[in-house]
Coordinates of C-alpha atoms in Angstrom, one line a residue:
Chain A
M1 CA 41.2 18.3 -17.6
I2 CA 41.1 14.8 -16.3
L3 CA 37.9 14.3 -14.7
N4 CA 38.8 10.9 -12.3
Y5 CA 35.4 9.6 -10.6
V6 CA 35.1 5.9 -9.4
R7 CA 32.2 4.5 -7.7
N8 CA 31.6 1.2 -5.7
K9 CA 28.5 -0.1 -4.5
H10 CA 28.2 -3.3 -2.4
V11 CA 25.0 -5.0 -1.2
Y12 CA 24.5 -8.3 1.0
T13 CA 22.5 -10.3 3.1
T14 CA 23.0 -12.4 6.1
E15 CA 21.3 -15.4 6.6
P16 CA 18.3 -15.1 9.1
K17 CA 18.8 -15.9 12.7
N18 CA 16.2 -15.6 15.3
N19 CA 13.6 -14.2 12.8
L20 CA 15.9 -11.6 12.0
L21 CA 17.4 -10.6 8.8
L22 CA 20.5 -8.0 8.5
V23 CA 21.2 -6.5 5.2
C24 CA 24.1 -4.0 4.3
A25 CA 24.8 -1.6 1.8
A26 CA 27.8 0.2 1.2
S27 CA 28.6 2.9 -1.4
E28 CA 32.2 4.0 -1.6
E29 CA 32.8 6.4 -4.0
T30 CA 34.7 9.8 -5.3
F31 CA 32.9 12.2 -3.3
F32 CA 30.9 10.2 -1.2
S33 CA 31.3 6.9 1.2
A34 CA 28.6 5.4 3.4
R35 CA 27.6 2.2 5.1
V36 CA 23.9 1.3 6.4
E37 CA 22.7 -1.9 8.1
V38 CA 19.2 -2.7 8.1
T39 CA 17.7 -5.2 10.3
V40 CA 14.5 -6.6 9.5
K41 CA 11.9 -8.6 11.5
L42 CA 10.8 -11.9 9.6
P43 CA 8.0 -12.4 8.6
D44 CA 6.4 -9.5 8.2
L45 CA 9.3 -7.2 7.0
E46 CA 9.6 -4.7 9.5
V47 CA 12.3 -2.7 9.8
V48 CA 13.3 -2.8 13.6
E49 CA 16.8 -1.7 13.4
I50 CA 19.1 1.2 11.3
L51 CA 22.3 2.2 11.7
G52 CA 24.4 4.4 9.2
K53 CA 28.0 5.5 8.9
I54 CA 29.0 8.6 6.4
K55 CA 33.0 8.6 6.0
R56 CA 32.9 11.3 3.4
S57 CA 30.0 13.5 1.5
P58 CA 29.9 16.9 0.1
F59 CA 27.0 17.8 1.9
T60 CA 27.3 18.9 5.8
R61 CA 23.4 17.6 5.6
C62 CA 24.4 14.1 4.7
Q63 CA 26.5 13.7 7.9
E64 CA 23.6 15.3 10.2
A65 CA 21.1 13.2 8.2
V66 CA 22.6 9.8 9.9
S67 CA 20.4 10.9 12.8
M68 CA 17.4 11.0 10.8
L69 CA 17.9 7.3 10.0
P70 CA 15.8 5.9 13.4
Q71 CA 12.9 7.5 12.0
A72 CA 13.0 4.6 9.2
M73 CA 12.2 2.0 12.3
G74 CA 9.1 0.7 12.0
L75 CA 8.3 0.6 8.5
R76 CA 7.4 -2.5 6.6
I77 CA 9.2 -3.6 3.2
G78 CA 6.1 -3.4 1.0
P79 CA 4.5 -0.7 -1.6
G80 CA 5.2 2.7 -0.7
I81 CA 8.1 2.1 1.2
I82 CA 10.4 4.3 -1.3
K83 CA 8.2 7.5 -0.9
L84 CA 8.3 7.2 2.9
V85 CA 12.1 6.6 3.0
H86 CA 12.8 9.9 0.6
N87 CA 10.5 11.8 2.9
L88 CA 12.1 10.4 6.0
V89 CA 15.6 10.5 5.2
G90 CA 16.0 11.9 1.5
G91 CA 14.3 15.2 0.1
T92 CA 15.6 18.4 0.7
K93 CA 16.1 18.2 4.1
G94 CA 17.7 14.9 4.3
C95 CA 20.8 12.9 2.4
P96 CA 19.0 11.4 -0.6
P97 CA 22.6 9.0 -1.3
L98 CA 21.8 8.1 2.3
A99 CA 18.1 7.6 1.5
N100 CA 18.9 5.5 -1.8
L101 CA 21.6 3.2 0.5
V102 CA 18.2 2.3 3.0
L103 CA 16.7 1.4 -0.3
E104 CA 19.5 -0.9 -1.5
C105 CA 19.0 -2.9 1.4
T106 CA 15.1 -3.2 1.3
D107 CA 15.7 -4.2 -2.3
A108 CA 18.1 -6.8 -1.0
V109 CA 15.4 -8.2 1.4
I110 CA 13.0 -8.7 -1.5
L111 CA 16.2 -10.6 -3.7
H112 CA 17.0 -12.5 -0.7
F113 CA 13.5 -13.8 -1.0
T114 CA 13.4 -14.0 -4.8
T115 CA 16.7 -15.5 -6.0
E116 CA 16.6 -18.9 -5.1
P117 CA 12.9 -19.5 -6.2
L118 CA 13.9 -17.8 -9.8
K119 CA 17.2 -20.3 -9.9
E120 CA 15.0 -23.4 -9.6
I121 CA 13.0 -22.3 -12.6
L122 CA 16.2 -21.5 -14.6
K123 CA 17.0 -25.2 -14.0
K124 CA 13.8 -26.3 -15.6
E125 CA 13.9 -26.1 -19.5
G126 CA 11.8 -26.0 -22.6
E127 CA 7.9 -26.5 -21.3
E128 CA 8.4 -27.5 -18.2
Q129 CA 10.2 -24.0 -17.7
I130 CA 7.1 -22.3 -19.0
V131 CA 4.7 -24.5 -16.8
A132 CA 6.8 -23.2 -13.7
Y133 CA 7.0 -19.5 -14.7
Q134 CA 3.2 -19.6 -15.2
E135 CA 2.8 -21.3 -11.6
F136 CA 5.1 -18.7 -10.4
L137 CA 3.1 -16.2 -11.9
R138 CA -0.5 -17.6 -10.4
Q139 CA 1.4 -17.3 -6.9
N140 CA 2.5 -13.4 -7.4
P141 CA -0.3 -12.1 -9.9
R142 CA 1.6 -8.6 -9.3
L143 CA 3.7 -9.4 -11.8
F144 CA 1.6 -9.9 -14.3
N145 CA 2.2 -7.2 -17.0
S146 CA 5.1 -5.6 -15.0
C147 CA 7.9 -6.4 -17.3
V148 CA 8.2 -7.7 -20.9
A149 CA 8.4 -11.4 -19.9
F150 CA 4.8 -11.3 -18.2
T151 CA 3.2 -9.2 -20.9
P152 CA -0.2 -10.6 -22.0
D153 CA 1.1 -11.6 -25.1
S154 CA 3.9 -13.0 -23.3
P155 CA 4.1 -17.3 -23.8
L156 CA 4.7 -17.0 -20.1
T157 CA 1.3 -15.8 -19.5
K158 CA -0.5 -18.0 -22.0
G159 CA -4.0 -19.3 -20.6
I160 CA -3.6 -17.9 -17.2
K161 CA -4.3 -14.2 -17.7
E162 CA -8.3 -15.2 -17.2
E163 CA -7.2 -16.8 -14.0
L164 CA -5.5 -13.5 -12.3
Chain B
M1 CA -26.5 1.7 1.1
V2 CA -24.3 0.2 -1.0
I3 CA -20.6 2.5 -1.0
D4 CA -17.8 2.5 -2.3
L5 CA -15.5 4.3 0.5
H6 CA -12.1 4.7 -1.2
V7 CA -11.9 5.8 -4.4
H8 CA -9.2 8.5 -6.2
T9 CA -9.9 10.6 -8.5
R10 CA -7.5 12.4 -10.9
V11 CA -9.0 16.0 -9.6
Y12 CA -6.7 15.8 -6.2
S13 CA -4.6 12.1 -7.0
S14 CA -1.7 12.9 -9.6
C15 CA -1.6 8.7 -9.6
S16 CA -5.1 8.7 -10.7
I17 CA -6.5 8.8 -14.0
L18 CA -10.2 8.3 -13.2
E19 CA -12.2 11.8 -14.1
S20 CA -14.7 12.0 -11.3
E21 CA -17.7 12.1 -13.8
E22 CA -16.8 8.6 -15.1
A23 CA -16.2 7.4 -11.4
I24 CA -19.9 8.5 -10.7
R25 CA -21.4 6.7 -14.2
E26 CA -19.5 3.9 -13.5
A27 CA -20.8 3.6 -10.2
K28 CA -24.4 3.6 -11.5
K29 CA -23.9 1.3 -13.8
I30 CA -23.0 -1.0 -11.4
G31 CA -25.7 -0.1 -9.1
L32 CA -24.0 1.3 -6.3
E33 CA -25.5 4.3 -4.1
G34 CA -22.6 6.4 -3.2
L35 CA -18.9 6.9 -3.6
C36 CA -16.7 8.3 -1.5
F37 CA -13.8 10.4 -2.7
T38 CA -10.6 9.7 -0.7
E39 CA -7.9 11.4 -2.1
H40 CA -4.3 11.1 -1.1
N41 CA -3.7 13.6 1.3
L42 CA -6.0 16.6 -0.1
R43 CA -9.5 16.8 1.3
W44 CA -12.4 17.7 -1.5
E45 CA -13.6 21.4 -1.1
H46 CA -16.9 21.0 0.6
E47 CA -19.0 23.1 -2.2
A48 CA -17.1 21.4 -5.6
L49 CA -18.4 17.8 -4.1
Q50 CA -21.9 19.4 -3.2
K51 CA -22.1 20.8 -6.7
L52 CA -21.1 17.4 -8.5
S53 CA -23.6 15.5 -6.3
Q54 CA -26.3 17.8 -7.3
K55 CA -25.2 17.9 -11.0
E56 CA -24.6 14.1 -11.3
N57 CA -27.8 13.6 -8.8
F58 CA -25.7 11.1 -6.7
P59 CA -24.6 10.9 -3.3
L60 CA -21.2 12.0 -2.9
F61 CA -18.7 11.5 0.4
C62 CA -15.6 12.8 1.1
G63 CA -12.3 11.4 3.5
V64 CA -8.7 11.7 2.7
E65 CA -6.2 9.0 2.8
V66 CA -3.4 9.8 4.8
E67 CA 0.0 8.7 4.7
T68 CA 1.5 7.6 7.8
R69 CA 5.3 5.6 8.8
E70 CA 2.4 2.8 9.5
G71 CA 0.1 2.9 6.6
H72 CA -2.2 4.5 4.9
L73 CA -5.4 5.7 6.8
L74 CA -8.6 6.5 5.6
V75 CA -10.2 9.7 7.7
F76 CA -13.2 11.1 7.7
G77 CA -14.6 14.2 9.7
V78 CA -11.8 15.7 9.6
N79 CA -11.9 19.0 7.6
K80 CA -8.4 19.5 6.4
S81 CA -5.9 18.1 3.7
F82 CA -2.8 17.0 4.4
A83 CA 0.9 17.0 3.5
G84 CA 4.2 14.8 3.7
I85 CA 4.0 12.2 6.3
T86 CA 1.8 12.7 9.1
P87 CA 2.9 11.5 12.5
L88 CA 0.1 8.9 13.7
D89 CA -0.4 10.1 17.4
E90 CA -1.1 13.5 15.9
L91 CA -3.5 12.3 13.5
R92 CA -5.2 10.2 16.1
E93 CA -5.7 13.7 18.7
L94 CA -6.7 15.4 15.3
V95 CA -9.7 12.8 14.7
K96 CA -10.6 12.4 18.0
K97 CA -11.0 15.8 18.8
E98 CA -13.2 16.2 15.3
N99 CA -15.4 13.1 16.2
G100 CA -14.2 11.6 13.1
V101 CA -13.0 7.9 12.4
M102 CA -9.8 6.2 11.2
I103 CA -10.0 3.0 8.8
I104 CA -6.6 1.5 8.2
A105 CA -6.6 0.9 4.6
H106 CA -5.6 -2.4 2.7
P107 CA -3.1 -3.7 5.7
F108 CA -1.7 -6.4 3.7
R109 CA -1.5 -4.7 0.6
G110 CA 1.5 -6.1 -1.4
F111 CA 2.5 -8.2 1.5
L112 CA 2.6 -11.6 -0.3
L113 CA 5.1 -10.4 -3.0
F114 CA 6.9 -13.2 -4.7
G115 CA 8.7 -15.8 -2.6
F116 CA 7.4 -14.3 0.5
A117 CA 4.6 -16.8 0.9
D118 CA 6.9 -19.1 2.3
L119 CA 7.3 -16.8 5.1
S120 CA 3.8 -17.4 6.1
L121 CA 2.8 -14.8 8.2
Q122 CA 0.3 -15.9 10.9
V123 CA -2.9 -14.0 11.8
E124 CA -1.5 -13.7 15.4
M125 CA 1.9 -12.3 14.4
A126 CA -0.4 -10.1 12.0
S127 CA -2.5 -8.8 14.4
Q128 CA 0.2 -7.3 16.8
R129 CA 0.4 -4.0 14.6
Q130 CA 0.0 -1.0 17.2
I131 CA -1.5 1.1 14.5
Y132 CA -4.8 -1.4 14.7
Q133 CA -5.1 -0.2 18.2
Q134 CA -5.6 3.2 17.0
V135 CA -8.4 2.7 14.2
E136 CA -12.2 2.3 14.5
A137 CA -12.2 -0.4 11.4
M138 CA -9.7 -2.0 9.0
E139 CA -10.7 -2.1 5.3
I140 CA -10.7 -5.7 5.2
L141 CA -11.8 -5.9 1.1
S142 CA -9.6 -3.8 -0.9
G143 CA -9.6 -4.0 -4.7
K144 CA -6.1 -3.4 -5.0
A145 CA -5.1 -6.1 -2.5
M146 CA -5.0 -9.6 -3.5
K147 CA -7.6 -12.2 -2.6
K148 CA -5.0 -13.6 0.4
E149 CA -3.9 -10.4 1.5
N150 CA -7.6 -9.7 1.7
D151 CA -8.6 -12.7 3.6
L152 CA -5.6 -12.2 5.7
A153 CA -7.1 -8.4 6.7
Q154 CA -10.3 -10.3 7.3
K155 CA -8.9 -12.6 9.8
V156 CA -7.4 -10.5 11.7
S157 CA -9.7 -7.6 11.9
K158 CA -11.9 -10.8 13.4
R159 CA -9.1 -11.5 15.9
L160 CA -8.9 -8.1 17.0
K161 CA -12.9 -7.3 16.9
L162 CA -12.3 -4.4 14.6
K163 CA -15.2 -4.0 11.9
G164 CA -14.4 -4.6 8.4
V165 CA -15.0 -2.0 5.3
G166 CA -14.7 -2.5 1.8
G167 CA -13.4 -0.1 -1.2
S168 CA -12.2 -0.2 -4.5
D169 CA -8.7 1.8 -4.0
A170 CA -9.8 2.9 -7.7
H171 CA -7.5 4.9 -9.4
A172 CA -8.7 3.7 -13.0
P173 CA -11.8 3.2 -15.4
G174 CA -13.4 -0.1 -14.5
E175 CA -12.0 -0.2 -11.0
I176 CA -14.9 1.3 -9.3
G177 CA -16.9 -1.4 -7.1
R178 CA -14.1 -3.9 -6.9
G179 CA -14.8 -3.5 -3.0
V180 CA -17.8 -2.1 -1.6
T181 CA -19.3 -1.5 1.9
I182 CA -22.9 -2.2 2.5
F183 CA -24.5 -0.4 5.1
K184 CA -27.5 -1.9 7.2
K185 CA -28.9 1.8 6.9
P186 CA -30.8 2.3 3.6
V187 CA -29.9 5.9 3.2
I188 CA -26.8 7.9 4.6
K189 CA -26.9 11.3 3.8
N190 CA -23.7 12.9 4.9
E191 CA -20.8 12.7 6.0
A192 CA -21.8 13.1 9.6
E193 CA -24.4 10.1 9.2
L194 CA -21.4 8.1 7.2
I195 CA -19.1 8.8 10.5
T196 CA -22.0 7.6 13.0
E197 CA -22.5 4.5 10.4
I198 CA -19.0 3.4 10.5
K199 CA -18.7 4.0 14.5
K200 CA -22.1 1.5 14.6
G201 CA -20.3 -1.2 12.5
E202 CA -23.8 -2.2 11.0
Y203 CA -22.3 -3.2 7.5
E204 CA -20.3 -5.9 5.6
A205 CA -17.8 -5.8 2.9
V206 CA -18.4 -7.5 -0.2
Y207 CA -16.8 -8.1 -3.5
W208 CA -19.0 -5.8 -5.7
L209 CA -18.0 -5.5 -9.1
E210 CA -17.3 -9.5 -9.0
K211 CA -20.5 -10.4 -8.2
F212 CA -22.4 -7.9 -10.7
K213 CA -20.3 -9.1 -13.1
I214 CA -21.4 -13.0 -13.0
L215 CA -24.9 -11.9 -12.0
N216 CA -25.2 -10.1 -15.6
K217 CA -23.3 -13.0 -17.6
G218 CA -26.4 -14.9 -16.1

């Protein structure tokens, strides 16, 4: 038996206009094909519009779950959103792959704002780069101990643990 | 009376690693006068809470941290547990019927994520959320929020003329008392009295643990 399975995922954000940021996520795979568009209001990162379309899915309930998407309107992108999206759009009554696409969009919103500052840091070298990372950590103390780079033993956190 | 209004124990909150007895031990050690267990969607059984309070000779209160689409709410006076995501309108009705109170918990926690500081949310805009019209108070000092986030909550509560409480949102040892509410009333005996005091608004939110550590260093 020859198994053939292909999966492509594409997520992108557009430049904010009138304090609105549009994010799109599309999943194209052998069994499931869908697209979700999320509009987020800035600066409070509130989901103000959410649209979705499922081209194919092995589950009928996924088609029905598109009508559940508006329930995610009003959510703010921040702590707790994963659980909320899974509860509102995914779960046994909803469509988990569709919920995942919504979460891909929320992730993309965060990346939209995070990649540029990180690129700036990467342009620096040596001690200057370490200092830049430390300043970055001061501004974002939640990242402390959140990954290997920011563990208490890392040179990037040296001397600033007490401040946090 | 100094009470940490927002504590999770491992008894009912699977995300907490804090034993209830340990929480009480820590509270006594740092000079708190009461603890309020506010588990996620679940409410302590009255008898179990009373028994523990008597055993430890320490005032214990109970509320529920209810999950809604609009955020987490500390609910007092409603004698039931919840499941999943509760619609805000439904919750508001229930609380009103039972003469309870609702407090919006950590309203801006996690908001100032990396890079997002540039988005500079202004107090005026931050005050516009509908949920703030539905609550009796706001947690302006959360042990789980950054100082900047608590400061914003404080400004928003002032603008909306909402009373501000403090709570640690403790989930682990060492977190009790990061934020507390100091009530003007020296002794609050039960949940009904606690609700009355929250409604009255005669209290202030304080970074208790931080102050305790500084005082004890000196």
